[in-house]
Coordinates of C-alpha atoms in Angstrom, one line a residue:
M1 CA -31.0 -15.6 -1.7
I2 CA -28.3 -13.6 -3.6
E3 CA -28.8 -13.8 -7.3
T4 CA -25.9 -14.9 -9.4
S5 CA -24.5 -12.6 -12.0
Q6 CA -26.2 -14.7 -14.7
D7 CA -29.6 -14.2 -13.2
L8 CA -29.3 -10.3 -13.0
P9 CA -30.7 -8.1 -15.8
L10 CA -28.5 -5.5 -17.6
W11 CA -29.6 -2.6 -15.5
A12 CA -28.5 -4.3 -12.3
H13 CA -25.0 -4.8 -13.7
L14 CA -24.9 -1.1 -14.7
I15 CA -25.9 -0.1 -11.1
R16 CA -23.1 -2.2 -9.7
V17 CA -20.5 -0.9 -12.0
L18 CA -21.5 2.7 -11.6
A19 CA -21.8 2.5 -7.8
V20 CA -18.3 0.9 -7.4
F21 CA -16.6 3.2 -9.9
L22 CA -18.2 6.3 -8.5
F23 CA -17.3 5.3 -4.9
F24 CA -13.6 4.9 -5.8
L25 CA -13.5 7.9 -8.1
A26 CA -15.1 10.3 -5.6
G27 CA -12.9 8.9 -2.9
T28 CA -9.8 9.7 -5.1
G29 CA -10.9 13.3 -5.6
L30 CA -11.7 13.8 -2.0
L31 CA -8.4 12.2 -0.9
T32 CA -6.4 14.8 -3.0
W33 CA -8.2 17.5 -1.1
G34 CA -8.3 15.8 2.4
E35 CA -4.6 14.9 2.3
R36 CA -3.5 18.5 1.6
R37 CA -5.9 19.8 4.2
L38 CA -4.7 17.4 6.9
L39 CA -1.1 17.8 6.1
G40 CA -1.5 21.6 6.3
R41 CA -2.9 21.2 9.8
M42 CA -0.1 18.9 10.8
Q43 CA 2.4 21.5 9.5
A44 CA 0.7 24.5 11.2
R45 CA -0.8 26.0 8.0
L46 CA -4.3 26.0 6.5
G47 CA -4.1 24.0 3.3
P48 CA -6.7 24.6 0.6
N49 CA -9.3 27.1 1.8
R50 CA -10.4 29.3 -1.1
I51 CA -12.7 27.2 -3.3
G52 CA -15.9 25.9 -1.6
P53 CA -16.4 25.2 2.0
L54 CA -12.9 24.4 3.6
G55 CA -11.5 24.4 0.1
V56 CA -13.2 21.2 -0.9
G57 CA -13.5 22.3 -4.5
Q58 CA -9.8 22.6 -4.9
F59 CA -9.4 19.1 -6.5
L60 CA -11.9 20.1 -9.2
M61 CA -9.8 23.1 -10.1
D62 CA -6.7 21.0 -10.1
A63 CA -8.3 18.6 -12.5
V64 CA -9.3 21.5 -14.8
K65 CA -5.8 22.9 -14.7
M66 CA -4.3 19.5 -15.6
L67 CA -6.8 19.1 -18.4
F68 CA -6.1 22.5 -20.1
K69 CA -2.4 22.8 -19.4
E70 CA 0.0 22.6 -22.3
D71 CA 1.3 19.1 -22.7
V72 CA 5.0 19.2 -23.4
T73 CA 6.6 16.1 -24.9
P74 CA 10.4 16.1 -25.0
G75 CA 12.0 15.3 -28.3
M76 CA 14.2 12.4 -27.0
V77 CA 11.4 10.2 -25.6
N78 CA 10.0 7.0 -27.1
R79 CA 6.6 8.5 -28.0
P80 CA 4.3 5.5 -28.1
L81 CA 5.5 4.1 -24.7
F82 CA 5.7 7.5 -23.2
R83 CA 2.1 8.1 -24.0
L84 CA 0.9 4.6 -23.0
A85 CA 2.6 4.5 -19.6
P86 CA 0.3 6.9 -17.7
L87 CA -2.8 4.9 -18.7
I88 CA -1.5 1.6 -17.3
G89 CA -1.6 2.6 -13.7
V90 CA -5.0 4.1 -13.9
V91 CA -6.5 1.1 -15.7
A92 CA -4.8 -1.3 -13.2
A93 CA -6.2 0.6 -10.2
I94 CA -9.7 0.8 -11.7
T95 CA -9.9 -2.9 -12.7
S96 CA -8.6 -4.0 -9.3
M97 CA -11.8 -2.7 -7.8
A98 CA -13.9 -5.2 -9.8
V99 CA -14.0 -7.9 -7.2
I100 CA -14.3 -5.8 -4.0
P101 CA -17.7 -5.8 -2.4
I102 CA -18.5 -2.3 -1.0
S103 CA -21.9 -3.1 0.5
G104 CA -24.0 -5.9 1.8
P105 CA -26.9 -7.4 -0.2
L106 CA -29.4 -4.8 -1.6
E107 CA -32.9 -5.5 -2.8
I108 CA -33.7 -3.5 -5.9
G109 CA -36.5 -4.3 -8.3
G110 CA -37.0 -7.7 -6.8
Y111 CA -33.4 -8.7 -7.3
I112 CA -31.0 -9.1 -4.4
F113 CA -27.3 -8.4 -5.0
P114 CA -24.3 -6.7 -3.4
L115 CA -22.5 -3.7 -4.9
Q116 CA -19.7 -5.8 -6.4
V117 CA -18.9 -5.8 -10.1
A118 CA -17.8 -9.4 -10.3
D119 CA -17.6 -12.2 -7.7
L120 CA -14.9 -14.2 -9.5
G121 CA -13.9 -17.7 -8.3
V122 CA -10.3 -16.5 -8.3
G123 CA -11.0 -13.1 -6.9
V124 CA -7.9 -12.9 -4.7
L125 CA -5.6 -13.9 -7.6
W126 CA -7.3 -11.2 -9.7
V127 CA -6.3 -8.6 -7.1
L128 CA -2.7 -9.8 -7.1
A129 CA -2.4 -10.1 -10.8
I130 CA -3.9 -6.8 -11.7
G131 CA -2.0 -5.0 -9.0
S132 CA 1.3 -6.3 -10.4
I133 CA 0.6 -4.7 -13.7
H134 CA 0.8 -1.2 -12.1
V135 CA 4.6 -1.4 -12.1
Y136 CA 4.8 -1.7 -15.9
G137 CA 3.4 1.8 -16.2
L138 CA 6.1 3.2 -13.8
F139 CA 9.0 1.3 -15.5
L140 CA 7.9 2.1 -19.1
A141 CA 7.6 5.8 -18.0
G142 CA 11.2 5.8 -16.7
W143 CA 12.6 3.8 -19.7
S144 CA 10.7 5.7 -22.5
S145 CA 11.8 9.1 -21.1
N146 CA 15.4 8.4 -22.3
S147 CA 16.7 10.4 -19.3
P148 CA 18.9 9.3 -16.4
Y149 CA 16.7 10.3 -13.4
P150 CA 13.4 8.8 -14.8
L151 CA 15.3 5.5 -15.7
I152 CA 16.7 5.2 -12.1
G153 CA 13.2 5.9 -10.8
G154 CA 11.7 3.1 -13.0
V155 CA 14.3 0.6 -12.0
R156 CA 13.7 1.5 -8.4
S157 CA 10.0 1.0 -8.8
S158 CA 10.5 -2.4 -10.4
A159 CA 12.8 -3.7 -7.6
Q160 CA 10.5 -2.3 -4.9
M161 CA 7.3 -3.8 -6.4
I162 CA 8.9 -7.2 -6.9
S163 CA 10.3 -7.3 -3.3
Y164 CA 7.0 -6.3 -1.6
E165 CA 4.6 -8.2 -3.9
I166 CA 6.2 -11.4 -2.7
A167 CA 5.6 -10.5 1.0
Q168 CA 2.1 -9.2 0.3
G169 CA 1.2 -12.3 -1.8
L170 CA 2.3 -14.6 1.0
A171 CA 0.2 -12.6 3.4
V172 CA -2.8 -13.0 1.2
A173 CA -2.0 -16.7 0.9
S174 CA -2.5 -17.0 4.6
V175 CA -6.0 -15.7 4.2
F176 CA -7.2 -18.0 1.5
I177 CA -5.6 -21.0 3.2
Y178 CA -7.4 -20.1 6.3
V179 CA -10.7 -19.7 4.5
G180 CA -10.2 -22.5 1.9
S181 CA -11.4 -20.3 -1.0
L182 CA -10.1 -17.7 -3.4
R183 CA -13.6 -16.1 -3.8
V184 CA -13.8 -12.7 -2.2
S185 CA -17.4 -13.2 -1.1
D186 CA -16.4 -16.4 0.8
I187 CA -13.6 -14.5 2.6
V188 CA -16.1 -11.8 3.6
N189 CA -18.7 -14.2 4.8
A190 CA -16.1 -16.2 6.8
Q191 CA -15.5 -13.1 8.9
A192 CA -19.2 -12.7 9.9
G193 CA -20.3 -13.7 13.4
D194 CA -18.2 -14.0 16.5
G195 CA -14.4 -14.4 16.6
L196 CA -12.3 -16.4 19.0
W197 CA -14.5 -15.3 21.9
A198 CA -18.2 -14.4 22.0
G199 CA -18.8 -10.8 21.3
M200 CA -15.7 -10.2 19.3
P201 CA -15.8 -9.6 15.6
G202 CA -14.7 -12.5 13.4
W203 CA -12.3 -10.4 11.5
F204 CA -9.1 -12.1 10.4
V205 CA -6.9 -9.4 11.8
V206 CA -7.0 -11.2 15.1
P207 CA -6.1 -14.9 14.1
L208 CA -3.8 -13.7 11.2
F209 CA -2.2 -10.7 12.9
P210 CA 1.4 -11.3 11.5
A211 CA -0.1 -11.6 8.0
F212 CA -2.0 -8.3 8.6
V213 CA 1.3 -6.5 9.7
V214 CA 3.1 -7.8 6.6
F215 CA 0.2 -6.7 4.3
L216 CA 0.1 -3.3 6.0
V217 CA 3.7 -2.5 5.3
G218 CA 3.4 -4.1 1.8
M219 CA 0.5 -2.0 0.8
V220 CA 2.3 1.2 1.5
A221 CA 5.2 0.1 -0.7
E222 CA 2.8 -1.1 -3.4
A223 CA 1.1 2.2 -3.5
G224 CA 4.5 4.0 -3.7
R225 CA 3.6 6.3 -0.8
T226 CA 5.8 7.9 1.8
P227 CA 8.0 6.6 3.4
F228 CA 8.4 4.2 0.5
D229 CA 8.2 6.7 -2.4
L230 CA 11.8 5.9 -3.6
A231 CA 10.7 5.8 -7.3
E232 CA 10.0 9.6 -7.2
A233 CA 12.4 10.8 -4.4
E234 CA 12.3 14.5 -5.3
G235 CA 15.5 15.2 -3.2
E236 CA 17.5 12.6 -5.1
L237 CA 15.8 12.0 -8.6
V238 CA 14.0 15.4 -9.1
G239 CA 10.7 13.6 -9.8
G240 CA 11.8 10.1 -10.8
F241 CA 9.8 8.4 -13.5
V242 CA 7.5 11.5 -13.8
T243 CA 10.3 14.0 -14.4
E244 CA 9.6 14.5 -18.1
Y245 CA 5.8 14.4 -17.8
S246 CA 3.4 17.4 -17.6
A247 CA -0.2 18.4 -17.9
L248 CA -2.8 15.6 -18.2
R249 CA -0.3 12.7 -18.3
F250 CA 1.3 13.9 -15.1
G251 CA -2.2 14.1 -13.7
L252 CA -2.9 10.5 -14.6
F253 CA 0.1 9.4 -12.6
M254 CA -1.1 11.4 -9.6
I255 CA -4.6 10.0 -9.9
A256 CA -3.2 6.5 -10.1
E257 CA -1.2 7.0 -6.9
F258 CA -4.2 8.3 -4.9
M259 CA -6.5 5.7 -6.4
G260 CA -3.9 3.0 -5.5
A261 CA -4.0 4.1 -1.9
I262 CA -7.8 3.8 -1.8
T263 CA -7.7 0.4 -3.5
Q264 CA -5.0 -1.0 -1.2
S265 CA -7.1 0.3 1.8
A266 CA -10.2 -1.4 0.4
I267 CA -8.3 -4.7 -0.1
M268 CA -7.0 -4.5 3.5
V269 CA -10.6 -4.0 4.8
T270 CA -11.9 -6.9 2.7
L271 CA -9.2 -9.4 3.7
F272 CA -8.7 -8.6 7.4
F273 CA -11.6 -6.4 8.6
G274 CA -14.7 -8.1 7.3
G275 CA -15.4 -5.9 4.3
P276 CA -18.9 -4.4 4.6
S277 CA -19.8 -6.5 7.6
G278 CA -20.6 -4.9 10.9
P279 CA -23.4 -4.4 13.5
T280 CA -26.8 -4.1 11.8
F281 CA -28.7 -2.8 14.9
G282 CA -31.7 -5.0 14.0
L283 CA -31.9 -3.7 10.4
E284 CA -32.7 -6.2 7.6
G285 CA -32.8 -6.2 3.8
T286 CA -31.7 -3.1 1.9
A287 CA -31.3 -1.0 5.1
A288 CA -28.8 -3.5 6.4
G289 CA -27.0 -3.5 3.0
L290 CA -26.7 0.3 3.0
L291 CA -25.4 0.2 6.5
G292 CA -22.8 -2.3 5.3
F293 CA -21.8 0.3 2.7
V294 CA -21.3 2.8 5.6
W295 CA -19.2 0.4 7.5
F296 CA -17.0 -0.3 4.5
A297 CA -16.5 3.4 3.8
L298 CA -15.6 4.1 7.4
K299 CA -13.0 1.2 7.6
T300 CA -11.5 2.3 4.2
L301 CA -11.3 5.9 5.4
F302 CA -9.4 4.8 8.5
F303 CA -6.6 3.2 6.4
V304 CA -6.6 6.2 4.0
F305 CA -6.1 8.4 7.1
F306 CA -3.2 6.1 8.0
F307 CA -1.6 6.7 4.6
I308 CA -1.8 10.5 5.2
L309 CA -0.4 10.3 8.7
L310 CA 2.6 8.3 7.4
R311 CA 3.3 11.0 4.9
G312 CA 3.2 13.8 7.4
A313 CA 5.1 12.0 10.2
L314 CA 7.9 9.9 8.6
P315 CA 10.9 10.7 6.4
R316 CA 11.7 8.9 3.3
Y317 CA 13.3 5.5 3.8
R318 CA 16.8 4.8 2.6
Y319 CA 16.8 2.6 -0.5
D320 CA 19.1 -0.1 0.8
K321 CA 17.0 -0.2 4.0
L322 CA 13.9 -0.6 2.0
M323 CA 15.3 -3.7 0.2
E324 CA 16.5 -5.1 3.5
L325 CA 13.1 -4.7 5.1
G326 CA 11.4 -6.5 2.2
W327 CA 13.8 -9.4 1.7
K328 CA 15.3 -10.0 5.2
I329 CA 12.3 -9.3 7.4
L330 CA 8.9 -9.3 5.7
I331 CA 9.3 -12.2 3.3
P332 CA 10.6 -14.6 6.0
I333 CA 7.9 -13.6 8.4
A334 CA 5.2 -14.0 5.7
L335 CA 6.6 -17.4 4.6
V336 CA 6.8 -18.7 8.2
W337 CA 3.2 -17.5 9.0
T338 CA 1.9 -19.1 5.8
M339 CA 3.2 -22.4 7.0
V340 CA 1.8 -21.8 10.5
T341 CA -1.6 -21.1 9.1
A342 CA -1.5 -24.3 7.0
V343 CA -0.7 -26.2 10.2
F344 CA -3.6 -24.6 12.0
V345 CA -6.0 -25.5 9.2
L346 CA -4.7 -29.1 9.0
L347 CA -5.1 -29.6 12.8
A348 CA -8.6 -28.2 12.7
E349 CA -9.6 -30.6 9.9
Q350 CA -8.1 -33.5 11.8
G351 CA -10.3 -33.0 14.9
G352 CA -10.5 -29.3 15.8
L353 CA -8.6 -27.3 18.4
A354 CA -9.9 -25.7 21.6
T355 CA -9.8 -21.9 21.7
E356 CA -7.0 -22.0 24.3
A357 CA -4.9 -24.3 22.2
R358 CA -5.3 -22.0 19.1
V359 CA -4.4 -18.9 21.2
G360 CA -1.3 -20.8 22.6
L361 CA -0.1 -21.9 19.2
A362 CA -0.7 -18.4 17.8
V363 CA 1.3 -16.8 20.7
G364 CA 4.2 -19.3 20.1
A365 CA 4.2 -18.5 16.4
V366 CA 4.3 -14.8 17.1
L367 CA 7.3 -15.3 19.4
I368 CA 9.1 -17.2 16.6
L369 CA 8.4 -14.3 14.2
A370 CA 9.7 -11.8 16.8
L371 CA 12.9 -13.8 17.0
L372 CA 13.3 -13.5 13.2
L373 CA 13.0 -9.8 13.6
F374 CA 15.7 -9.3 16.2
V375 CA 18.1 -12.2 15.5
R376 CA 19.5 -11.3 12.1
P377 CA 22.8 -11.8 10.4
K378 CA 25.3 -9.0 11.0
G379 CA 25.1 -6.6 8.1
D380 CA 27.6 -4.1 6.7
D381 CA 26.6 -1.5 9.2
D382 CA 27.6 -3.8 12.0
A383 CA 30.8 -5.0 10.5
P384 CA 34.1 -4.2 12.4
S385 CA 36.0 -1.3 11.0
D386 CA 39.1 -1.9 9.0
P387 CA 42.3 -2.1 11.2
A388 CA 44.1 0.1 8.7
S389 CA 41.4 2.8 8.9
T390 CA 42.0 5.9 11.0
D391 CA 41.0 5.9 14.6
R392 CA 38.5 8.7 14.7
S393 CA 38.8 9.3 18.5
R394 CA 42.5 9.6 18.2
D395 CA 42.1 12.1 15.3
I396 CA 40.0 14.3 17.5
D397 CA 42.5 14.3 20.4
T398 CA 45.6 14.7 18.2
P399 CA 45.6 17.3 15.4
A400 CA 46.5 16.0 12.0
H401 CA 49.4 18.5 11.5
T402 CA 51.1 17.4 14.8
V403 CA 54.3 15.4 14.2
A404 CA 56.0 13.6 17.1
P405 CA 59.8 14.1 17.4
P406 CA 62.1 11.1 17.1
A407 CA 62.9 9.2 20.2
D408 CA 66.6 9.9 20.2
S409 CA 66.4 13.6 19.3
T410 CA 67.3 16.4 21.6
T411 CA 64.7 19.0 22.2
T412 CA 65.9 22.6 21.7
G413 CA 64.1 25.7 22.3
R414 CA 64.1 29.0 24.1
N415 CA 64.2 27.3 27.5
G416 CA 66.4 24.4 26.5

């Protein structure tokens, strides 16, 4: 039996907090090295290779450099908010981890508990609420800088977060409607055992695949990673909201970005891939719990790898296309799928559905969502050209300086 948090002694709480914090903190440090190393190989170069084996100690040197570098604060900034903004993103990323279980139940000192800081009854809402606080740090950084490019970056980040948080929230709504609980441990336990067919995992990525796709795109936008890093956009905004920052404060924004990528990957694993659940190979007790930690780390690493591949393979999205993707595609799909999930749950409560019926309904719902993707209102790019505008094909054939003679004029020349 898993002990409740009220039954655990203080040392057990300390173990849980330290284990979860060190897991995400170590993952953030290794991600800063691993991303540079992998991008280097994708771009036919070595990447970090001087400090430690394969350059793995480079992130420690970067942290030391950020810590001791001169911190320059421009004179025109709003100093209290300018100094507060970098802390918001880091605090939001750290506190989001509190409800994520990173292992199965462990038996230590006669107590059985998972490595999870707090199993709140509204755990999913905690993730959504704390995640939405992150955007305050970006906007305040841009606004308090009193500079044009940071302000534009802050406004962009606000619009982007609002757009994609709606779609992401609807995708998460499909999950807790399907489970019937907001508690994260209930969501993880509901994915244990077989799925639609015997031998398949019970992960929600299969029955809730459209919600998974929406959440996948939304988590990239929420983390502010390529191709959705419009708030920084070095080619357009120099550095966006971090243009006026340097030294440790700039490093805090960088840490928050990498930590956000790991946190979003962990949330994805928890909601759609069973969290720490996986084959136990006959192990029981603490050994099975530690194996669950390994499964959780591998699943999270897969999505972190996905983040890195996106950065190395895709160009930055155009801003109007970013908004169109969020409002015209992802939000309608997530809204329709939330209603479809509610119908599934209602029919199941009324008497149950056979596996074939559930698969048929799911396929029909996916086809409806596919129609939403391809049958869209004609946008500005598809609008017919203005009749008064110049015919470009004619301009190519006829030089602009050529003037046709009047119809009734007599042509004179050397041979006339």
